[in-house]
Short mmCIF file of C-alpha atoms and ligand atoms in Angstrom, two decimals:
data_model
loop_
_atom_site.label_atom_id
_atom_site.label_comp_id
_atom_site.label_asym_id
_atom_site.label_seq_id
_atom_site.Cartn_x
_atom_site.Cartn_y
_atom_site.Cartn_z
CA UNK A 209 -7.13 2.73 13.83
CA UNK A 210 -5.96 2.14 10.28
CA UNK A 211 -4.81 4.93 7.95
CA UNK A 212 -7.49 7.47 7.02
CA UNK A 213 -8.73 7.26 3.43
CA UNK A 214 -8.81 11.06 3.29
CA UNK A 215 -5.13 11.33 4.22
CA UNK A 216 -3.67 12.68 0.97
CA UNK A 217 -0.36 10.89 1.57
CA UNK A 218 -2.01 7.44 1.57
CA UNK A 219 -1.36 5.74 -1.79
CA UNK A 220 -3.17 3.05 -3.80
CA UNK A 221 -0.09 0.84 -3.41
CA UNK A 222 -0.25 1.11 0.38
CA UNK A 223 -3.94 0.18 0.37
CA UNK A 224 -3.15 -2.81 -1.86
CA UNK A 225 -0.41 -3.97 0.52
CA UNK A 226 -2.77 -3.60 3.46
CA UNK A 227 -5.44 -5.67 1.68
CA UNK A 228 -2.92 -8.45 1.07
CA UNK A 229 -1.40 -8.40 4.56
CA UNK A 230 -1.73 -11.56 6.69
CA UNK A 231 -4.06 -9.69 9.02
CA UNK A 232 -6.67 -8.70 6.45
CA UNK A 233 -6.43 -10.88 3.33
CA UNK A 234 -8.79 -13.62 4.57
CA UNK A 235 -11.55 -11.27 5.73
CA UNK A 236 -14.72 -10.81 3.70
CA UNK A 237 -15.22 -7.27 2.43
CA UNK A 238 -18.65 -7.02 4.06
CA UNK A 239 -16.99 -6.68 7.48
CA UNK A 240 -13.50 -5.58 6.47
CA UNK A 241 -14.62 -2.38 4.80
CA UNK A 242 -16.41 -1.27 7.97
CA UNK A 243 -13.47 -2.11 10.24
CA UNK A 244 -11.74 1.11 11.28
CA UNK A 245 -8.62 -0.92 12.09
CA UNK A 246 -8.33 -1.67 8.37
CA UNK A 247 -9.00 1.80 6.98
CA UNK A 248 -10.50 4.70 8.87
CA UNK A 249 -13.22 6.87 7.40
CA UNK A 250 -15.25 4.33 5.41
CA UNK A 251 -18.94 4.50 6.32
CA UNK A 252 -21.63 2.13 5.10
CA UNK A 253 -22.53 4.09 1.97
CA UNK A 254 -18.88 4.22 0.94
CA UNK A 255 -18.58 0.46 1.49
CA UNK A 256 -21.34 -0.31 -1.02
CA UNK A 257 -20.22 2.33 -3.52
CA UNK A 258 -16.60 1.13 -3.47
CA UNK A 259 -17.61 -2.47 -4.15
CA UNK A 260 -19.84 -1.37 -7.04
CA UNK A 261 -17.01 0.67 -8.58
CA UNK A 262 -14.64 -2.29 -8.28
CA UNK A 263 -17.30 -4.72 -9.61
CA UNK A 264 -16.94 -6.98 -6.56
CA UNK A 265 -19.21 -8.73 -4.08
CA UNK A 266 -19.14 -8.28 -0.30
CA UNK A 267 -18.38 -11.98 0.09
CA UNK A 268 -15.04 -11.62 -1.69
CA UNK A 269 -11.73 -11.70 0.16
CA UNK A 270 -8.50 -10.06 -0.97
CA UNK A 271 -6.62 -13.35 -1.20
CA UNK A 272 -9.06 -14.64 -3.85
CA UNK A 273 -8.84 -11.64 -6.20
CA UNK A 274 -6.97 -11.35 -9.50
CA UNK A 275 -4.30 -8.65 -9.93
CA UNK A 276 -6.76 -6.61 -11.95
CA UNK A 277 -9.48 -6.86 -9.30
CA UNK A 278 -7.04 -5.96 -6.52
CA UNK A 279 -5.89 -2.90 -8.39
CA UNK A 280 -9.46 -1.80 -9.14
CA UNK A 281 -10.48 -2.22 -5.50
CA UNK A 282 -7.42 -0.44 -4.08
CA UNK A 283 -7.98 2.50 -6.42
CA UNK A 284 -11.72 2.70 -5.61
CA UNK A 285 -11.01 2.64 -1.87
CA UNK A 286 -9.28 5.99 -2.18
CA UNK A 287 -11.04 7.55 -5.18
CA UNK A 288 -14.63 7.07 -3.99
CA UNK A 289 -14.25 8.57 -0.46
CA UNK A 290 -12.12 11.44 -1.78
CA UNK A 291 -14.63 12.32 -4.49
CA UNK A 292 -17.46 12.09 -1.98
CA UNK A 293 -15.64 14.39 0.42
CA UNK A 294 -14.86 16.95 -2.27
CA UNK A 295 -18.45 16.96 -3.46
CA UNK A 296 -19.83 17.39 0.04
CA UNK A 297 -17.75 20.51 0.38
CA UNK A 298 -18.84 21.94 -2.94
CA UNK A 299 -22.57 21.15 -2.92
CA UNK A 300 -23.56 24.70 -2.11
CA UNK A 301 -21.52 26.18 -4.90
CA UNK A 302 -22.39 23.91 -7.79
CA UNK A 303 -25.44 22.63 -9.55
CA UNK A 304 -26.97 19.46 -8.15
CA UNK A 305 -25.64 17.38 -11.06
CA UNK A 306 -22.10 18.06 -9.93
CA UNK A 307 -22.82 16.48 -6.55
CA UNK A 308 -21.56 13.01 -5.70
CA UNK A 309 -23.76 10.50 -7.43
CA UNK A 310 -24.69 7.27 -5.68
CA UNK A 311 -24.61 4.28 -7.99
CA UNK A 312 -26.19 1.69 -5.68
CA UNK A 313 -26.79 3.26 -2.24
CA UNK A 314 -30.55 3.78 -1.72
CA UNK A 315 -31.10 2.79 -5.38
CA UNK A 316 -32.75 -0.61 -4.85
CA UNK A 317 -35.29 -1.40 -7.61
CA UNK A 318 -33.62 1.06 -9.99
CA UNK A 319 -31.46 0.21 -12.99
CA UNK A 320 -27.69 0.01 -12.75
CA UNK A 321 -26.10 2.80 -14.80
CA UNK A 322 -23.29 0.47 -15.87
CA UNK A 323 -25.15 -2.68 -16.98
CA UNK A 324 -28.90 -2.04 -16.73
CA UNK A 325 -29.65 -4.79 -14.18
CA UNK A 326 -31.89 -3.96 -11.21
CA UNK A 327 -30.11 -2.92 -7.97
CA UNK A 328 -30.85 -5.13 -4.98
CA UNK A 329 -30.91 -4.44 -1.24
CA UNK A 330 -30.08 -6.76 1.64
CA UNK A 331 -28.43 -6.73 5.06
CA UNK A 332 -24.76 -7.56 5.66
CA UNK A 333 -22.84 -7.16 8.92
CA UNK A 334 -26.06 -5.73 10.40
CA UNK A 335 -26.06 -2.82 7.95
CA UNK A 336 -28.13 -2.24 4.79
CA UNK A 337 -26.28 -3.39 1.72
CA UNK A 338 -26.92 -2.49 -1.92
CA UNK A 339 -25.44 -4.13 -5.00
CA UNK A 340 -25.93 -4.83 -8.69
CA UNK A 341 -26.31 -8.55 -9.48
CA UNK A 342 -25.45 -7.82 -13.12
CA UNK A 343 -21.93 -6.40 -12.84
CA UNK A 344 -20.73 -7.24 -9.32
CA UNK A 345 -19.44 -10.78 -9.34
ZN1 ZN B 808 -24.61 -3.34 -12.96
#
């Protein structure tokens, strides 16, 4: 098992180092983000949301990314699950608008809130996959 994304002591820098390690840098994100040996606690909906936030495709591999892309992805890998977890715990207390908002998950056919393109749905690593063809590239 890899480090848990909800472990508050796990840092963006550590995630970045893990992405670039010899073991993981050549793996496509479609499978890597679901591999509990890489990071524990990332389910399928977090996989698609993280890639949307980082503006990346599931076919990308860490070794092919720019510094900027690596930093964006490392940050999203911690920020998205942590926000989701916090919101799950607070759903009863707050108005629905405060709840975690999916950007691509289960939003196929709807417009991307970042670029206006239509969200698509497919299957990757035997799981449903959602992405925006306009701003994930
Ligand atoms: Zn978009």
